[in-house]
Tab-separated table of C-alpha atoms in Angstrom:
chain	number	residue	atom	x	y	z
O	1318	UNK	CA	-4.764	-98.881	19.644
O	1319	UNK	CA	-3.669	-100.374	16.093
O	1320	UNK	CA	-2.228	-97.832	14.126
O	1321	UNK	CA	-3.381	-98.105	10.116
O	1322	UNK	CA	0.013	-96.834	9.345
O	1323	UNK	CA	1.886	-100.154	10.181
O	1324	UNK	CA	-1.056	-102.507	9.417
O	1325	UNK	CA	-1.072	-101.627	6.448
O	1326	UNK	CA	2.706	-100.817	5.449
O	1327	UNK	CA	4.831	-103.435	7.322
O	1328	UNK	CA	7.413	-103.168	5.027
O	1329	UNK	CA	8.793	-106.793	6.441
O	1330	UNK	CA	12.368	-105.456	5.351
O	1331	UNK	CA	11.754	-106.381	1.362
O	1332	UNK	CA	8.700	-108.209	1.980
O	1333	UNK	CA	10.773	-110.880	3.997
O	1334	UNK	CA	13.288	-112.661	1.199
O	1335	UNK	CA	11.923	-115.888	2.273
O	1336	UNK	CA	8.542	-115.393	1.242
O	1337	UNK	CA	8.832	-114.036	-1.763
O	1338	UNK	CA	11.539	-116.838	-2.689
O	1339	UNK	CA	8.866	-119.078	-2.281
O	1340	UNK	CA	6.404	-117.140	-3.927
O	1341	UNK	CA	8.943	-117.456	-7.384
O	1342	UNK	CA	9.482	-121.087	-7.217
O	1343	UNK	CA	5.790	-121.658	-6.964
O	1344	UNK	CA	4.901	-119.037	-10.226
O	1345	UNK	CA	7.871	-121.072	-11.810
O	1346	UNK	CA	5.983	-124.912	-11.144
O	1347	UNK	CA	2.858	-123.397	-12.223
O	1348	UNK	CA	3.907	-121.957	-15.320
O	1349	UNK	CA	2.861	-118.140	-13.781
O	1350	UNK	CA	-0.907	-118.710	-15.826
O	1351	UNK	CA	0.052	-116.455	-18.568
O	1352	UNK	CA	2.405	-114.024	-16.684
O	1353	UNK	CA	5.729	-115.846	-16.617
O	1354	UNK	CA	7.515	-112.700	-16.690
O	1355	UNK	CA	6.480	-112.105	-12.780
O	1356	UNK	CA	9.391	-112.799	-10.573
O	1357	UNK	CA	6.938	-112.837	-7.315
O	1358	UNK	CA	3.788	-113.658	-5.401
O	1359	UNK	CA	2.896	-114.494	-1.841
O	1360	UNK	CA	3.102	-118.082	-0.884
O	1361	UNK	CA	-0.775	-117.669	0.087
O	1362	UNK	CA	-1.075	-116.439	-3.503
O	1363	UNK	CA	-4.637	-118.072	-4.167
O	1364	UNK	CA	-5.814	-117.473	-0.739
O	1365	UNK	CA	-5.068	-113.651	-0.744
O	1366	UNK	CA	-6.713	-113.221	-4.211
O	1367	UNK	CA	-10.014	-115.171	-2.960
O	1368	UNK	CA	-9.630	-113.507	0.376
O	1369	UNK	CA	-9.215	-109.899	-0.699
O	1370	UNK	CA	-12.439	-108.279	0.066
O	1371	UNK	CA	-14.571	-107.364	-2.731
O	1372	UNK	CA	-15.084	-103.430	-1.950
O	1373	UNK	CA	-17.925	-103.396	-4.966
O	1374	UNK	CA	-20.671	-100.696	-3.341
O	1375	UNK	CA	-23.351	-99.108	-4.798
O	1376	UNK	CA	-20.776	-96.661	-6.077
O	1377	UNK	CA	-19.686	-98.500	-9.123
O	1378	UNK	CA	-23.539	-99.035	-10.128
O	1379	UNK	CA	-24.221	-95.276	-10.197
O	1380	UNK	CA	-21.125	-94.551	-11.989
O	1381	UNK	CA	-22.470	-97.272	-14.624
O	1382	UNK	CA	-25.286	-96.147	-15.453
O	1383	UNK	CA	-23.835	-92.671	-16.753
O	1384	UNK	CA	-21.782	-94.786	-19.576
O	1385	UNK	CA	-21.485	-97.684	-21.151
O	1386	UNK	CA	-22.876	-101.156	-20.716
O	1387	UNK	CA	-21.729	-102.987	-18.207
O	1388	UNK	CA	-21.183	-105.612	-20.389
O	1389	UNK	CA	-18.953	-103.916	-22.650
O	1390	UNK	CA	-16.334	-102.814	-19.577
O	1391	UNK	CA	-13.082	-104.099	-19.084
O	1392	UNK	CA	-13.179	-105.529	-15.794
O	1393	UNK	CA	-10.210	-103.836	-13.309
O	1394	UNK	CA	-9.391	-104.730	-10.298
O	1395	UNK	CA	-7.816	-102.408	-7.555
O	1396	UNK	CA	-6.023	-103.830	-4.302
O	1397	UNK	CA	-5.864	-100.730	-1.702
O	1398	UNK	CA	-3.105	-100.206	0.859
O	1399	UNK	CA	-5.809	-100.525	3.836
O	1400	UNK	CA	-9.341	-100.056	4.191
O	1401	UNK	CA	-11.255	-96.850	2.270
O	1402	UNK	CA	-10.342	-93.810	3.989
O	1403	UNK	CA	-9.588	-90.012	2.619
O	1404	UNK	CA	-6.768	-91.253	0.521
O	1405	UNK	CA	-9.226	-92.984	-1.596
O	1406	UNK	CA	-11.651	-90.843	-1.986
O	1407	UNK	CA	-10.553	-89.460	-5.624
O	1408	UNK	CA	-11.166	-93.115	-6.364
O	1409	UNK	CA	-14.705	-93.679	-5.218
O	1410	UNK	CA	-15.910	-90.215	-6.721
O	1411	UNK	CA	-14.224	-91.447	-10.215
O	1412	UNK	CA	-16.291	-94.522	-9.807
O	1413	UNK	CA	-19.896	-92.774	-8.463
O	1414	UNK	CA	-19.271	-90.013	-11.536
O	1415	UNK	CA	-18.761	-92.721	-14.122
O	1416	UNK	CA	-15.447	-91.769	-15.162
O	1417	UNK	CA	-13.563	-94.909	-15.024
O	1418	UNK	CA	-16.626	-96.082	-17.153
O	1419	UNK	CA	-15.862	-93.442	-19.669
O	1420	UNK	CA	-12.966	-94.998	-20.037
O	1421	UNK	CA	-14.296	-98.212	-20.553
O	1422	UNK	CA	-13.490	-99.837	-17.454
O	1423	UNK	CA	-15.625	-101.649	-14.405
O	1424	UNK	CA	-13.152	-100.508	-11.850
O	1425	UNK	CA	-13.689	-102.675	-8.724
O	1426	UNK	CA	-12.003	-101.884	-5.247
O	1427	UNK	CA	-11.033	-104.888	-3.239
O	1428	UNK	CA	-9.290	-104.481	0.162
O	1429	UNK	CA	-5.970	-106.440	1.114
O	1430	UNK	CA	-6.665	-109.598	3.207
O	1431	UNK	CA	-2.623	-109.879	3.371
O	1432	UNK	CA	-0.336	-106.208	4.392
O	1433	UNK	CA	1.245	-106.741	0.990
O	1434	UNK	CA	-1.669	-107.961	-1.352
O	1435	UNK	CA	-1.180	-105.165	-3.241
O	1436	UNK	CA	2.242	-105.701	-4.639
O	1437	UNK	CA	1.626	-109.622	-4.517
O	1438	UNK	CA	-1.407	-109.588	-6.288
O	1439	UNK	CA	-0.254	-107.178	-8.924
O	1440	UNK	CA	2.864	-109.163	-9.149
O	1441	UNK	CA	1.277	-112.662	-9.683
O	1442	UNK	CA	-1.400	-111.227	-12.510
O	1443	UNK	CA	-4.352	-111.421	-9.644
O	1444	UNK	CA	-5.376	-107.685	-9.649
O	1445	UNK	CA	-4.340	-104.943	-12.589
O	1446	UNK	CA	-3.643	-102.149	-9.620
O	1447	UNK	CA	-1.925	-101.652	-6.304
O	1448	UNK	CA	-1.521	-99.193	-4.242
O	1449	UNK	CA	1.202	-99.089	-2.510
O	1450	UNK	CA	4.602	-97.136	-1.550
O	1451	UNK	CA	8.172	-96.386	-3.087
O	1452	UNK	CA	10.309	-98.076	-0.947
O	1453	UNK	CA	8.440	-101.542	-1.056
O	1454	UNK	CA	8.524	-100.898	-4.424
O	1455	UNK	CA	12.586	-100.884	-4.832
O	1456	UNK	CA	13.105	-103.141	-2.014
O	1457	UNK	CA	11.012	-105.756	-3.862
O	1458	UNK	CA	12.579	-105.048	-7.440
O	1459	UNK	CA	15.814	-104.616	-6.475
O	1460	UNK	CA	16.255	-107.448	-3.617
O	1461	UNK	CA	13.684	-109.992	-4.851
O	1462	UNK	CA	13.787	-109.087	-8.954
O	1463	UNK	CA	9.917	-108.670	-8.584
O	1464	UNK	CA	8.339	-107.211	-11.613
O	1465	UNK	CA	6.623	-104.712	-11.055
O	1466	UNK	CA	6.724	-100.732	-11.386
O	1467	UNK	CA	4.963	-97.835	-10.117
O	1468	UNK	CA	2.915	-95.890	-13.170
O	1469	UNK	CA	1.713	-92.730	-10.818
O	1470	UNK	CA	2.123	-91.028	-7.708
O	1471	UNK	CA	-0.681	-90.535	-5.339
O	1472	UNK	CA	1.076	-88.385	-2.711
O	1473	UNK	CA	3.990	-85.890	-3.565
O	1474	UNK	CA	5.713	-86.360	-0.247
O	1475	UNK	CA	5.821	-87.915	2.862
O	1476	UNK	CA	2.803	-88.403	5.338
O	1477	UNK	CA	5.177	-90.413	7.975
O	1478	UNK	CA	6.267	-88.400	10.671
O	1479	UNK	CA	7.635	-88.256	14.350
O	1480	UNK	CA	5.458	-88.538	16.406
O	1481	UNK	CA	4.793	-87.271	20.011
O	1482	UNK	CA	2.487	-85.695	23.468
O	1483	UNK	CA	2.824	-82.186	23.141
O	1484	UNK	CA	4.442	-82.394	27.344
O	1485	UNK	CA	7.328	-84.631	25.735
O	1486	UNK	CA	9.094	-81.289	23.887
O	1487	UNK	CA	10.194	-83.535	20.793
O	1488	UNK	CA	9.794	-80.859	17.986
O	1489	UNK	CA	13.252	-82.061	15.812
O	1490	UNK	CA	15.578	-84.844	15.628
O	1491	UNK	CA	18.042	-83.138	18.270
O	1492	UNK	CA	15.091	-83.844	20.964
O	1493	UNK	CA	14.885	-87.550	20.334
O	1494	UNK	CA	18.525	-88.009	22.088
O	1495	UNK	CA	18.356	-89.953	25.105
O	1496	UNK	CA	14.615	-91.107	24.289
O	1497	UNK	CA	12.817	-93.965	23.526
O	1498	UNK	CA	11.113	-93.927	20.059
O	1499	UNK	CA	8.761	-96.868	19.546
O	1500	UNK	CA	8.760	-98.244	16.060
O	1501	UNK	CA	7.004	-101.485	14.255
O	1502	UNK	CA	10.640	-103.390	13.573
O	1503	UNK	CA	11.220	-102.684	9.781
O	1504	UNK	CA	14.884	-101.638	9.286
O	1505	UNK	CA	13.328	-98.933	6.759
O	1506	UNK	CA	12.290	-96.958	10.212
O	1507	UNK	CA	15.056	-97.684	11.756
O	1508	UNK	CA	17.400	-96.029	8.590
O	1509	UNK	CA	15.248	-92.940	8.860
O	1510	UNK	CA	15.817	-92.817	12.681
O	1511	UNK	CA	19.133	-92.640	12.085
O	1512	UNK	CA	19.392	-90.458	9.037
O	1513	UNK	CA	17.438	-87.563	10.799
O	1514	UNK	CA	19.835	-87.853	13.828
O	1515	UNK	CA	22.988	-87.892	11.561
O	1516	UNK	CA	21.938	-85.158	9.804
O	1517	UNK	CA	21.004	-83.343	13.270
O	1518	UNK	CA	25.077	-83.979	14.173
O	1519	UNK	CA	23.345	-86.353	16.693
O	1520	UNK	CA	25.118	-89.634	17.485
O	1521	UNK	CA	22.636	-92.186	16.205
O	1522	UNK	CA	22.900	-94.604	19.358
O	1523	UNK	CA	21.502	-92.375	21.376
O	1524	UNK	CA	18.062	-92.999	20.795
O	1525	UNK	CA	16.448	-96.161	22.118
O	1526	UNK	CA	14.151	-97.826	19.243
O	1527	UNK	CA	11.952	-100.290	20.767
O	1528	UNK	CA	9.982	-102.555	18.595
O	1529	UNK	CA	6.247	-102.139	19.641
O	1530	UNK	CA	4.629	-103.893	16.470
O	1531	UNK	CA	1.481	-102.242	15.552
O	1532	UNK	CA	0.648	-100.655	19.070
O	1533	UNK	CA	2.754	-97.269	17.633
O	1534	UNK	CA	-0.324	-94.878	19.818
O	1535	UNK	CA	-0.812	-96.849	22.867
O	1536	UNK	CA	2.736	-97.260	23.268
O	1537	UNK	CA	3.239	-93.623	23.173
O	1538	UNK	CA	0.029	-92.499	24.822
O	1539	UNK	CA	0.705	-95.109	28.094
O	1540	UNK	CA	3.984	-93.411	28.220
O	1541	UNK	CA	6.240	-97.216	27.287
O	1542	UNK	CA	8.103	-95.161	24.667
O	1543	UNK	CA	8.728	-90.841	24.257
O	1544	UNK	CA	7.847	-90.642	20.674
O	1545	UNK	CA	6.932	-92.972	17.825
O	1546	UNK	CA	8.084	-93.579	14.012
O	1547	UNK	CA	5.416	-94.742	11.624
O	1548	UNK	CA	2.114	-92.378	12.015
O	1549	UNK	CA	0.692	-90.454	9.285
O	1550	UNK	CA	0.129	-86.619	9.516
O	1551	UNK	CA	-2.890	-87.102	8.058
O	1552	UNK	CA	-4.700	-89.865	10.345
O	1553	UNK	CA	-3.040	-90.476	13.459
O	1554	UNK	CA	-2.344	-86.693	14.421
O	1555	UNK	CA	-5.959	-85.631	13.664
O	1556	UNK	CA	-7.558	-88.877	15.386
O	1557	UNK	CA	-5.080	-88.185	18.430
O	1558	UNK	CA	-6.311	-84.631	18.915
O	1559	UNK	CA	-10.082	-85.701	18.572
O	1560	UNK	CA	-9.485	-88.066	21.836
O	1561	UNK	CA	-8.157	-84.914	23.614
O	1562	UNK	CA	-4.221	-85.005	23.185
O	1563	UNK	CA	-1.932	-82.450	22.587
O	1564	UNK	CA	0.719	-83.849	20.157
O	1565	UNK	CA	3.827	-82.158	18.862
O	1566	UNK	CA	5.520	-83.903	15.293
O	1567	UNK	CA	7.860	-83.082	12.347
O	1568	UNK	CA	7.767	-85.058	8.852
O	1569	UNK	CA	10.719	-87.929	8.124
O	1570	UNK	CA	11.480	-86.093	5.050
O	1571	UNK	CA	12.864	-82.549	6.552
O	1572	UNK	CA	15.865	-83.824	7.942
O	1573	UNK	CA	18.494	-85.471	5.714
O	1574	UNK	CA	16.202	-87.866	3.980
O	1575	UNK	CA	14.839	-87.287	0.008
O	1576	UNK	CA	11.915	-86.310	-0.357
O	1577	UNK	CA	9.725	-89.739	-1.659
O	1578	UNK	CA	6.538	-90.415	-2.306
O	1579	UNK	CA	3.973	-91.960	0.121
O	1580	UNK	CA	1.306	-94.010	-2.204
O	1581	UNK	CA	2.076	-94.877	-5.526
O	1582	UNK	CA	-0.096	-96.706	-7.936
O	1583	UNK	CA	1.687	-99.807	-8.991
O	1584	UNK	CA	1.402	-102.558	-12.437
O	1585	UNK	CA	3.412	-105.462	-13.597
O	1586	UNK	CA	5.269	-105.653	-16.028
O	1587	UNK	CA	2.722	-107.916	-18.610
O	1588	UNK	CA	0.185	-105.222	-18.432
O	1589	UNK	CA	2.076	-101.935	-19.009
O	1590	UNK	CA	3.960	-104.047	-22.352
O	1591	UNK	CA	0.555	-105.263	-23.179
O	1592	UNK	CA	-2.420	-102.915	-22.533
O	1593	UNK	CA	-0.824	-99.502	-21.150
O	1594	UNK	CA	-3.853	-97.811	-22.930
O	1595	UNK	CA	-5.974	-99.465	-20.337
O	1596	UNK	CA	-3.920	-98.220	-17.771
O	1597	UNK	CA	-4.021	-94.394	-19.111
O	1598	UNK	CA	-7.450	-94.519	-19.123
O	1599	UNK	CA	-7.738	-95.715	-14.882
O	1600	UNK	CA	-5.140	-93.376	-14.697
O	1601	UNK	CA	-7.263	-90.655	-16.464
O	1602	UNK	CA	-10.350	-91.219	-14.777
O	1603	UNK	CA	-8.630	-90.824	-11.692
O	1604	UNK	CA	-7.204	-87.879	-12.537
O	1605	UNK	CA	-11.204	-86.555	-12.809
O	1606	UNK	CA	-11.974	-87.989	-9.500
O	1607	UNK	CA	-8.563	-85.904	-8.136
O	1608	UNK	CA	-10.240	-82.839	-9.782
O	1609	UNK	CA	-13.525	-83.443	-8.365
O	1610	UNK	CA	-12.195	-83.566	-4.728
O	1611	UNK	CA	-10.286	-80.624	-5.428
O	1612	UNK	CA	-12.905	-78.538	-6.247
O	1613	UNK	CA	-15.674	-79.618	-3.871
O	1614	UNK	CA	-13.674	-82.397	-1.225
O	1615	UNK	CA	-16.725	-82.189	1.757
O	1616	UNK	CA	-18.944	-84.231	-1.887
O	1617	UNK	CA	-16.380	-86.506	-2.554
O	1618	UNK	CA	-15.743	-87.198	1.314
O	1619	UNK	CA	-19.353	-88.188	1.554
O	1620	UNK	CA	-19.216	-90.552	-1.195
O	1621	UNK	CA	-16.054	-91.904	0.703
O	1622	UNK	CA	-17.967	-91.892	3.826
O	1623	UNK	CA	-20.903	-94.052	2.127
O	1624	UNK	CA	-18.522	-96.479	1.046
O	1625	UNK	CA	-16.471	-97.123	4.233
O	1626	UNK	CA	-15.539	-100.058	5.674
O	1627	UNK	CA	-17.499	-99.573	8.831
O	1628	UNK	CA	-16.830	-103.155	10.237
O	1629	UNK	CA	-13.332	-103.293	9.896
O	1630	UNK	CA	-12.372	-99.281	10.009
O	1631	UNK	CA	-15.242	-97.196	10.762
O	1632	UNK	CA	-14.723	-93.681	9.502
O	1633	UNK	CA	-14.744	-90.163	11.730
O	1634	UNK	CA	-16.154	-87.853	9.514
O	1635	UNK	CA	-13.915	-84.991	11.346
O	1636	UNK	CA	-10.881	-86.960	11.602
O	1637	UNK	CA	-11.426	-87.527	7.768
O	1638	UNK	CA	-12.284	-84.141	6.827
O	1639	UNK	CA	-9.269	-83.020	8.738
O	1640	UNK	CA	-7.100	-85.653	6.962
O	1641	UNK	CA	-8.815	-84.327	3.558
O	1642	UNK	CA	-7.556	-80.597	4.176
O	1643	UNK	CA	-4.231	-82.472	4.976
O	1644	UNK	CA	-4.330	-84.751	2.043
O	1645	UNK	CA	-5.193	-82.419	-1.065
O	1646	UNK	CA	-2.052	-80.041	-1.137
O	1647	UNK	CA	0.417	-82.656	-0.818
O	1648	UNK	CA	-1.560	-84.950	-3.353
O	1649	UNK	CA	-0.553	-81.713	-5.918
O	1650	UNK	CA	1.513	-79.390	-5.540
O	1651	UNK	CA	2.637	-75.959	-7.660
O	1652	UNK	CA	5.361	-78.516	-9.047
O	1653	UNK	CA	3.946	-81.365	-9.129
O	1654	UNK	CA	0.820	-82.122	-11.519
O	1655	UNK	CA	-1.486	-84.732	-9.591
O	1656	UNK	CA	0.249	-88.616	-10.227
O	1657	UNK	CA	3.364	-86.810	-11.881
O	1658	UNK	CA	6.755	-88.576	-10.724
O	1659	UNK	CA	10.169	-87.792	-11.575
O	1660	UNK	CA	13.201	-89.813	-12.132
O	1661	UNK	CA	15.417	-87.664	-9.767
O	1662	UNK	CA	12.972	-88.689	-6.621
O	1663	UNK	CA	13.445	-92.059	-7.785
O	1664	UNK	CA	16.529	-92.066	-8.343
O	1665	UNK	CA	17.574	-90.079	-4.830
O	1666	UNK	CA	15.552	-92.729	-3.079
O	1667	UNK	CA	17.517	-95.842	-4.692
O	1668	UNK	CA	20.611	-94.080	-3.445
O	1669	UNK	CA	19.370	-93.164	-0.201
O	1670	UNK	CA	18.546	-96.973	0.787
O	1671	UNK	CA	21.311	-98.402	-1.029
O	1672	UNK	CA	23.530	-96.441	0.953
O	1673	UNK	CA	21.569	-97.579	4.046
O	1674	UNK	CA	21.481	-101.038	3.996
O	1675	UNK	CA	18.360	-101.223	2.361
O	1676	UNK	CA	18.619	-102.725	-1.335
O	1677	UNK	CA	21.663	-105.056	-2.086
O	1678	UNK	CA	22.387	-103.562	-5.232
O	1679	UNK	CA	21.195	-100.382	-7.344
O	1680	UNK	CA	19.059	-101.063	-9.644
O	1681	UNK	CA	18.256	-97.896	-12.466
O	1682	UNK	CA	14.841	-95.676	-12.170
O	1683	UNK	CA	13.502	-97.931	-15.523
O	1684	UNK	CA	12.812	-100.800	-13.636
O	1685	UNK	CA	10.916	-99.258	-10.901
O	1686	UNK	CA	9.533	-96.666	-13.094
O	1687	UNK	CA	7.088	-96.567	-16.175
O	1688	UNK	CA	5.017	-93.889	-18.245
O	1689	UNK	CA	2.198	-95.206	-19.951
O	1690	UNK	CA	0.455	-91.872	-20.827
């Protein structure tokens, strides 16, 4: 079993220098089409952008017909961390309800042929939106000078956590010692592996990370490793329990490690100095959508659910109404308005991986960080 966590993510420890030195030298020789100021795109630039899936449904027609002419919307285009799943659904029910049309925009939803495509895309001027997370976002600005910056956050906290069978008895950091924890082989796991132990007065080196790729459940369900790194609370632990197994886990963030967001929505640089009024209004709309699932989430998990992926990621309805109830609170909290950010979670992140290895240099909260309300 492929977990989505680490299909999706792969951080590829700063999106792997090498490509995305290659990406700038090619932007460079082709001028960058208009957005010279981008300092990155994936080699396979032009193949990602035609490859991306177009995620255009049925959805976006409804929401049309409750505004304005099609012909007189801005055209947006919106690379997702992974396939549609309760995440997103904020996003479809802003599209079905005609809300990003409101605003004046023909949102469409294309899904990443490429783990990054949404911070390459974005990057190169091939999509207006990612989403993505925090730390690919400073890895990539401060390591590769990409320019980019995240303009809302989608999740308040963490949704990565430790991960194990209930008949293990891993409930904190302190239990991982002498264990094998199986991981996909970014160095940003490994730092948090080591963080929580430090901060458990746990020597580090006691815990065996073995590099399992994407395999994060099978691994840990055919007993190879004790506990994994790299699932989400709110889809691996539900989908575990609906195939029957008892699972114990605690979240990354509750032991030595700053709190950080886990999806932001990310823009380059061109378009917030050039049309941030476009991207208040996705933002906006979105907020609508947020509302709507708030309010009434089993309506806006059906639209999700008719606009799934069911080739490539076929949804449960119970594993995703689970992850919904999971989703919701941490997507706004008391403190924390819907796509609010602050500079100190920014700015306790940069320091956290700069002090781990992470980033090469430190790099302030303004150029990872912008506000185009």
């Amino acid at each position: 079993m492929k977990t989505r966590k680490h299909q999706k993510k792969s951080l590829l420890n700063a999106l792997t220098a090498a490509m995305l030195c290659v990406c700038m030298c090619a932007l460079l020789c082709a001028g960058c089409g208009g957005n010279s100021g981008q300092g990155a795109a994936a080699s396979n630039e032009k193949e990602s952008a035609e490859g991306a899936a177009d995620a255009s449904t049925g959805a976006e027609n409804a929401g049309q017909e409750n505004a304005k002419d099609s012909g007189e919307l801005r055209e947006m285009n919106v690379v997702l961390d992974w396939y549609p799943n309760a995440l997103h659904a904020f996003l479809y029910t802003a599209i079905e309800r005609g809300y990003f049309a409101d605003e004046g925009l023909d949102v469409k939803i294309r899904f990443p042929a490429n783990v990054n495509d949404a911070l390459t895309l974005v990057a190169a001027g091939k999509a207006e939106i990612g989403l993505y997370y925090q730390q690919d976002i400073i890895q990539a600005v401060a390591n590769q000078d990409v320019h980019i910056k995240s303009i809302g956050a989608v999740v308040q906290s963490p949704l990565n956590v430790i991960l194990s069978l209930a008949d293990k008895n891993i409930t904190s950091p302190k239990d991982l010692a002498g264990k094998k924890v199986g991981y996909s082989g970014t160095a940003l796991s490994e730092a948090l592996v080591h963080s929580m132990m430090k901060a458990s007065g746990q020597d580090p080196d006691n815990v065996e990370l073995v590099n399992v790729d994407f395999d994060l459940m099978s691994s840990m369900t055919t007993d190879r490793v004790d506990a994994t790194i790299g699932c989400l609370v709110n889809h691996e632990v539900p989908q575990l329990e609906e195939e029957g197994f008892d699972v114990n886990y605690f979240l990354v963030n509750e032991y030595g490690i700053p709190n950080y967001y886990e999806a932001v929505f990310l823009a380059n640089d061109t378009m917030i100095e050039n049309e941030p009024e476009v991207l208040a209004g996705f933002l906006r709309a979105c907020e609508k959508g947020f509302d709507d699932f708030q309010a009434d989430p089993d309506a806006c998990l059906q639209i999700l659910l008719n606009n799934q992926n069911e080739e490539n990621f076929p949804l449960s309805p119970t594993v995703e109404k689970k992850s919904c109830e999971t989703l919701i609170p941490l997507m706004e909290t008391e403190d924390a308005p819907f796509l609010s950010q602050t500079e100190q979670t920014w700015q306790e992140n940069i320091d956290w991986m700069y002090e781990n290895g992470l980033i090469d240099k430190k790099i302030p909260v303004s150029d990872v960080v912008a506000d185009v309300k």
